[in-house]
Short mmCIF file of C-alpha atoms in Angstrom, two decimals:
data_model
loop_
_atom_site.label_atom_id
_atom_site.label_comp_id
_atom_site.label_asym_id
_atom_site.label_seq_id
_atom_site.Cartn_x
_atom_site.Cartn_y
_atom_site.Cartn_z
CA MET A 183 -67.60 -1.06 -4.53
CA ALA A 184 -66.72 -0.03 -0.35
CA LEU A 185 -64.79 -3.13 -0.23
CA LYS A 186 -62.53 -2.33 -3.47
CA HIS A 187 -61.78 1.17 -1.32
CA CYS A 188 -60.41 -0.30 1.62
CA ILE A 189 -58.03 -2.64 0.07
CA GLY A 190 -56.71 -0.04 -1.85
CA PHE A 191 -56.43 2.52 0.72
CA PHE A 192 -54.76 -0.80 2.06
CA PHE A 193 -52.17 -1.85 -0.23
CA SER A 194 -52.17 2.42 -0.65
CA GLY A 195 -50.29 2.74 2.77
CA ILE A 196 -47.82 -0.32 2.73
CA LEU A 197 -46.62 0.54 -0.29
CA GLY A 198 -45.92 4.43 0.76
CA CYS A 199 -44.08 3.40 3.63
CA PHE A 200 -41.80 1.49 1.84
CA ALA A 201 -41.30 4.52 0.05
CA GLN A 202 -41.08 6.53 2.95
CA GLU A 203 -38.63 3.84 3.75
CA ASP A 204 -36.54 3.81 0.38
CA SER A 205 -36.82 7.78 0.81
CA LEU A 206 -35.63 8.30 4.10
CA ARG A 207 -32.36 5.31 3.04
CA VAL A 208 -31.22 7.81 0.26
CA ARG A 209 -31.19 10.49 2.23
CA TYR A 210 -28.36 9.09 3.83
CA PHE A 211 -26.03 9.16 0.92
CA LYS A 212 -25.97 10.15 -2.71
CA LYS A 213 -25.34 8.28 -5.87
CA PHE A 214 -23.27 8.95 -8.84
CA ASP A 215 -23.82 5.79 -10.49
CA ASP A 216 -24.10 7.65 -13.92
CA ASN A 217 -20.81 10.04 -13.57
CA ILE A 218 -17.69 8.62 -14.12
CA SER A 219 -15.62 9.46 -10.88
CA THR A 220 -11.78 10.36 -11.76
CA LYS A 221 -8.86 10.96 -8.82
CA LEU A 222 -5.11 11.16 -9.20
CA SER A 223 -2.98 10.35 -5.26
CA ILE A 224 0.34 10.67 -4.68
CA ASN A 225 0.59 7.40 -2.00
CA SER A 226 3.42 5.37 -0.50
CA THR A 227 2.17 1.27 -0.48
CA SER A 228 4.80 -1.27 0.89
CA ASN A 229 4.56 -4.77 1.90
CA SER A 230 6.94 -5.47 4.63
CA PHE A 231 7.94 -9.28 6.37
CA VAL A 232 9.01 -10.36 10.30
CA LEU A 233 10.33 -13.07 10.78
CA ASN A 234 11.75 -14.28 14.23
CA ASP A 235 13.95 -16.27 15.02
CA VAL A 236 12.07 -18.61 18.49
CA VAL A 237 14.72 -20.67 19.35
CA ASN A 238 17.52 -17.90 19.67
CA ASN A 239 14.49 -15.11 20.35
CA ARG A 240 15.37 -12.65 17.09
CA ARG A 241 13.79 -10.47 15.42
CA TYR A 242 14.49 -9.81 12.28
CA ASP A 243 12.34 -6.69 10.02
CA ILE A 244 12.45 -7.14 5.83
CA VAL A 245 11.49 -3.22 4.62
CA PRO A 246 10.92 -2.42 1.38
CA ASN A 247 12.76 0.72 0.03
CA ASP A 248 10.52 3.53 0.45
CA ARG A 249 9.35 4.31 -2.43
CA GLU A 250 6.05 6.87 -3.31
CA ARG A 251 3.67 6.21 -6.20
CA ILE A 252 1.41 8.62 -8.11
CA ASP A 253 -2.13 6.08 -9.09
CA LEU A 254 -4.94 7.11 -10.97
CA SER A 255 -7.71 5.52 -10.30
CA LEU A 256 -11.48 5.88 -12.86
CA GLY A 257 -15.14 4.74 -11.30
CA TYR A 258 -17.88 4.00 -13.57
CA ARG A 259 -21.11 2.49 -11.75
CA ALA A 260 -20.14 -1.17 -10.73
CA ILE A 261 -16.10 -0.51 -11.35
CA ALA A 262 -13.79 0.97 -9.34
CA VAL A 263 -9.81 0.69 -10.88
CA SER A 264 -6.54 2.16 -10.84
CA PHE A 265 -3.68 1.74 -11.31
CA GLY A 266 -0.06 3.49 -10.72
CA PHE A 267 3.45 3.36 -11.38
CA ALA A 268 6.45 4.84 -8.47
CA PRO A 269 8.67 7.93 -10.94
CA ASP A 270 11.86 8.37 -9.72
CA PHE A 271 11.66 12.16 -9.78
CA LEU A 272 9.84 11.86 -6.75
CA ALA A 273 12.18 12.89 -4.12
CA THR A 274 11.93 9.47 -1.82
CA ASN A 275 12.55 7.00 -5.16
CA LYS A 276 15.66 9.52 -5.55
CA ASP A 277 17.86 7.40 -3.81
CA ASN A 278 16.51 3.92 -4.88
CA SER A 279 16.94 3.26 -8.69
CA ASP A 280 17.25 0.05 -8.32
CA SER A 281 13.95 -0.85 -5.67
CA LYS A 282 10.73 -1.05 -7.76
CA LEU A 283 7.29 -2.05 -7.35
CA PHE A 284 3.89 -2.47 -9.14
CA ASN A 285 0.78 -2.56 -8.09
CA LEU A 286 -2.76 -3.02 -9.29
CA ASN A 287 -5.58 -2.69 -7.24
CA PHE A 288 -9.35 -3.09 -9.05
CA ARG A 289 -12.46 -3.03 -7.05
CA ALA A 290 -16.18 -4.09 -8.07
CA PHE A 291 -19.58 -3.63 -6.49
CA HIS A 292 -23.27 -5.60 -6.59
CA ASN A 293 -25.93 -4.15 -4.06
CA GLN A 294 -24.42 -4.66 -0.41
CA TRP A 295 -22.10 -6.77 -1.72
CA THR A 296 -18.06 -5.48 -2.72
CA GLN A 297 -14.75 -7.73 -4.31
CA SER A 298 -11.32 -6.22 -4.24
CA PHE A 299 -8.45 -7.54 -6.16
CA ASP A 300 -5.47 -6.20 -5.57
CA LEU A 301 -1.53 -7.37 -7.04
CA TYR A 302 1.72 -6.01 -5.40
CA SER A 303 5.06 -6.57 -6.72
CA GLN A 304 8.80 -5.41 -5.42
CA SER A 305 12.49 -5.61 -5.02
CA GLY A 306 15.11 -4.34 -3.26
CA PHE A 307 14.28 -4.77 0.41
CA TYR A 308 16.73 -3.96 3.95
CA LEU A 309 17.51 -6.74 6.54
CA LYS A 310 17.38 -5.16 9.84
CA THR A 311 17.74 -7.06 13.67
CA GLY A 312 18.11 -4.45 16.22
CA ASP A 313 20.70 -1.78 15.31
CA VAL A 314 22.03 -3.91 12.23
CA SER A 315 20.61 -3.39 8.57
CA VAL A 316 21.69 -5.25 5.80
CA VAL A 317 20.73 -3.97 2.10
CA LEU A 318 18.76 -6.57 0.22
CA PRO A 319 18.97 -5.57 -3.84
CA ASP A 320 18.21 -8.92 -5.25
CA MET A 321 15.09 -9.96 -3.18
CA LYS A 322 11.95 -9.89 -4.76
CA THR A 323 7.86 -10.20 -3.55
CA PHE A 324 5.11 -10.97 -5.21
CA LYS A 325 1.58 -10.93 -4.06
CA ILE A 326 -2.08 -11.10 -5.98
CA GLY A 327 -5.36 -11.77 -3.75
CA GLY A 328 -8.98 -9.54 -2.74
CA GLN A 329 -11.49 -9.59 -0.10
CA THR A 330 -14.76 -10.01 -1.19
CA SER A 331 -17.70 -8.22 2.03
CA TYR A 332 -21.04 -7.57 2.53
CA VAL A 333 -22.36 -4.86 4.29
CA LEU A 334 -25.56 -4.99 6.84
CA ASN A 335 -26.71 -1.94 7.10
CA LYS A 336 -28.01 -0.43 4.00
CA ASN A 337 -27.70 3.47 5.30
CA PHE A 338 -24.01 2.54 5.44
CA SER A 339 -22.05 4.04 1.88
CA PHE A 340 -18.51 1.72 1.63
CA ARG A 341 -17.90 2.97 -2.33
CA ALA A 342 -18.09 6.94 0.30
CA MET A 343 -15.28 6.05 1.77
CA ALA A 344 -13.20 2.79 -0.50
CA ALA A 345 -13.55 4.97 -3.76
CA GLN A 346 -16.02 8.28 -4.00
CA SER A 347 -18.01 7.23 -5.63
CA GLU A 348 -20.67 8.12 -3.19
CA TRP A 349 -21.51 10.66 -0.88
CA GLN A 350 -22.50 10.12 2.42
CA GLN A 351 -24.64 12.83 3.76
CA LYS A 352 -25.31 11.68 7.17
CA SER A 353 -23.29 9.58 9.97
CA ALA A 354 -23.99 5.83 9.90
CA GLY A 355 -21.24 2.79 9.92
CA SER A 356 -21.87 -1.03 9.53
CA LEU A 357 -21.23 -4.31 10.15
CA ILE A 358 -18.98 -5.56 7.23
CA PRO A 359 -17.92 -9.69 7.25
CA THR A 360 -15.16 -10.03 4.90
CA LEU A 361 -12.89 -12.94 3.79
CA SER A 362 -9.50 -12.33 2.47
CA LEU A 363 -7.85 -14.58 0.04
CA TYR A 364 -4.44 -13.85 -0.53
CA TYR A 365 -0.65 -15.31 -2.21
CA THR A 366 2.80 -14.36 -1.80
CA LYS A 367 5.55 -15.70 -3.34
CA PHE A 368 8.31 -14.10 -1.50
CA ARG A 369 12.16 -14.86 -2.83
CA PHE A 370 15.45 -14.05 -0.35
CA LYS A 371 18.03 -14.18 -1.81
CA ILE A 372 21.84 -13.85 -0.32
CA GLU A 373 25.20 -14.13 -1.03
CA ASP A 374 24.56 -18.32 -2.14
CA PHE A 375 21.96 -18.46 -0.27
CA ASP A 376 18.13 -18.00 -2.68
CA GLU A 377 15.40 -19.93 -1.00
CA THR A 378 11.61 -18.97 -2.26
CA ALA A 379 8.59 -19.62 -0.04
CA HIS A 380 5.69 -20.20 -0.92
CA ILE A 381 2.31 -18.42 1.47
CA TYR A 382 -1.36 -18.71 1.11
CA THR A 383 -3.22 -17.40 3.56
CA ALA A 384 -7.18 -17.10 3.70
CA ALA A 385 -8.98 -15.32 7.29
CA ILE A 386 -12.18 -14.34 7.37
CA SER A 387 -13.05 -10.53 10.09
CA PRO A 388 -15.89 -9.29 11.60
CA ALA A 389 -14.85 -5.30 10.00
CA TYR A 390 -16.78 -2.82 11.39
CA TYR A 391 -16.74 0.98 9.79
CA TYR A 392 -18.45 4.39 10.89
CA ASN A 393 -18.41 7.27 8.30
CA PHE A 394 -18.27 10.33 10.58
CA VAL A 395 -20.26 13.50 8.30
CA ILE A 396 -19.03 17.02 9.57
CA ARG A 397 -20.93 19.82 8.67
CA LYS A 398 -22.37 18.75 5.09
CA ASN A 399 -19.04 18.28 3.19
CA PHE A 400 -16.26 17.25 5.10
CA TYR A 401 -16.20 13.03 7.07
CA ILE A 402 -14.25 11.11 8.95
CA SER A 403 -14.10 7.45 8.21
CA LEU A 404 -12.68 4.82 10.93
CA GLY A 405 -12.54 1.46 10.71
CA THR A 406 -11.29 -1.91 12.10
CA ALA A 407 -11.12 -5.24 10.90
CA PRO A 408 -9.79 -8.74 13.05
CA GLY A 409 -9.62 -11.48 11.96
CA ILE A 410 -8.26 -15.71 12.12
CA GLY A 411 -8.00 -17.90 9.93
CA MET A 412 -4.94 -20.18 8.14
CA GLU A 413 -1.87 -20.44 6.86
CA TYR A 414 -0.34 -22.75 4.41
CA VAL A 415 3.61 -22.57 3.88
CA ASP A 416 5.62 -24.52 1.44
CA SER A 417 3.12 -28.00 3.90
CA ASP A 418 3.40 -27.02 6.80
CA ILE A 419 -0.63 -25.17 8.01
CA SER A 420 -0.52 -23.17 10.64
CA ALA A 421 -3.07 -20.72 12.50
CA LEU A 422 -3.38 -17.29 11.21
CA TYR A 423 -4.37 -14.50 12.43
CA GLN A 424 -5.46 -10.82 10.75
CA ILE A 425 -6.30 -7.10 11.57
CA GLU A 426 -6.29 -4.33 9.56
CA PHE A 427 -6.87 -0.57 10.42
CA ASN A 428 -8.22 2.44 7.98
CA VAL A 429 -8.92 6.07 8.41
CA ALA A 430 -9.90 8.52 6.35
CA LEU A 431 -10.89 12.43 6.17
CA GLY A 432 -11.93 13.70 3.21
CA TYR A 433 -14.29 16.27 1.70
CA ALA A 434 -17.47 15.52 -1.16
CA SER A 435 -19.17 17.32 -3.79
CA ASP A 436 -21.55 16.82 -6.55
CA THR A 437 -18.63 17.15 -8.65
CA PHE A 438 -14.82 17.38 -5.94
CA PHE A 439 -14.04 15.43 -4.15
CA ALA A 440 -10.41 15.03 -2.04
CA GLY A 441 -9.17 13.46 0.94
CA ILE A 442 -6.33 12.29 3.10
CA ASN A 443 -6.30 7.86 3.02
CA SER A 444 -4.31 5.54 5.81
CA ASN A 445 -4.49 1.71 5.27
CA VAL A 446 -3.15 -0.99 7.36
CA LYS A 447 -3.96 -4.64 6.62
CA SER A 448 -1.41 -7.59 8.71
CA PHE A 449 -1.37 -11.17 8.82
CA THR A 450 0.56 -12.87 11.52
CA SER A 451 1.25 -16.51 12.38
CA ASN A 452 1.37 -18.69 15.39
CA THR A 453 3.09 -21.76 14.05
CA GLY A 454 4.57 -23.25 17.16
CA SER A 455 7.74 -23.88 15.23
CA ASP A 456 11.11 -22.62 15.26
CA VAL A 457 10.43 -19.38 12.96
CA GLN A 458 7.44 -16.88 13.28
CA TRP A 459 5.98 -15.21 9.77
CA GLY A 460 4.50 -11.78 9.96
CA ASP A 461 3.69 -9.89 6.19
CA ALA A 462 2.26 -5.96 6.17
CA VAL A 463 1.10 -3.85 4.01
CA ALA A 464 0.53 0.06 4.13
CA ARG A 465 -0.82 2.41 2.96
CA GLY A 466 -1.58 5.79 2.74
CA GLU A 467 -2.78 8.43 0.23
CA ILE A 468 -3.09 12.14 -0.58
CA TYR A 469 -5.67 13.00 -3.48
CA VAL A 470 -7.93 14.88 -4.86
CA GLY A 471 -10.38 13.80 -7.42
CA TYR A 472 -13.71 14.61 -10.08
CA ARG A 473 -16.63 13.71 -11.08
CA PHE A 474 -18.24 14.12 -14.68
CA LYS A 475 -20.66 13.09 -17.17
CA PRO A 476 -19.75 10.71 -19.30
CA PRO A 477 -20.55 9.90 -23.22
CA LYS A 478 -22.64 8.97 -24.53
CA LYS A 479 -21.40 6.60 -26.59
CA LEU A 480 -20.12 5.13 -23.18
CA THR A 481 -23.80 4.86 -21.56
CA GLU A 482 -25.02 2.83 -24.00
CA ILE A 483 -22.27 0.16 -23.50
CA SER A 484 -22.44 -0.24 -20.50
CA GLU A 485 -26.36 -0.62 -20.05
CA LYS A 486 -25.36 -3.77 -23.04
CA ILE A 487 -22.88 -4.61 -20.86
CA ASN A 488 -25.32 -4.72 -17.79
CA GLU A 489 -28.13 -6.39 -19.35
CA LYS A 490 -25.22 -9.17 -19.11
CA LEU A 491 -23.55 -8.85 -15.68
CA PRO A 492 -25.35 -9.49 -12.00
CA PHE A 493 -23.80 -5.69 -11.95
CA LYS A 494 -25.94 -2.72 -11.01
CA LYS A 495 -26.40 0.79 -11.55
#
């Protein structure tokens, strides 16, 4: 009888330690898996390119016309999706009637895994070299791809920074190994010259992010992701270098959240040939959002879907 009590006391102590560890971990951030998160933002997104003529030592910047977009984002449980458009009534867009920009961003979470999906389609560029600037109204680019990441520190909330579906309540950071895969179709057209390039890139990076919590409701998030990989352009393979920076400042509470977010992702190839490519995606946004309980019917449908998919609450 005494042996049974000792065994029971032993295992109760072990389970109590695990429960205490989980309790401490939960206090680092608060989850809102059972809430719908809505976000309205005004942002500027662009995919620009650099062409280096090694022989003549000349740099060509291929820059899209500035376009500001209005985005609407919805997040519920493991899924976050956003879509946007660039209306002409915004001041920056009024002089860019020949420019077009469409992008779609999707992000899914599963435990410590996160998967992003990005699509960019744009037309209307400037070719700049030195003091010369040439309009390229017929130039078009299309980019599709995404990133697969794994958060090593369970106390760090990547969702709080990337999707605002959680609330980081105690400062924490994490190393986040990331795999990036993208395809870009680049059509360069000017007068009688019309060429299309197909660019495939793959890179791995040991990204690191940190959420600084300031006076409970305010936070600053910083992140960087240097990486290396390969680029395949029209049968030519070359080394690829990636660098990504993220800076965010925000306010979070149980229902209302708002903030400013800036992200720059840059790819540079080292072909050793006469011409070298550079590719950068920059995004800045100002947003406000609100969380609320979903309709009961939506919860029931979500529960049925969760039973068949690997995503958890």
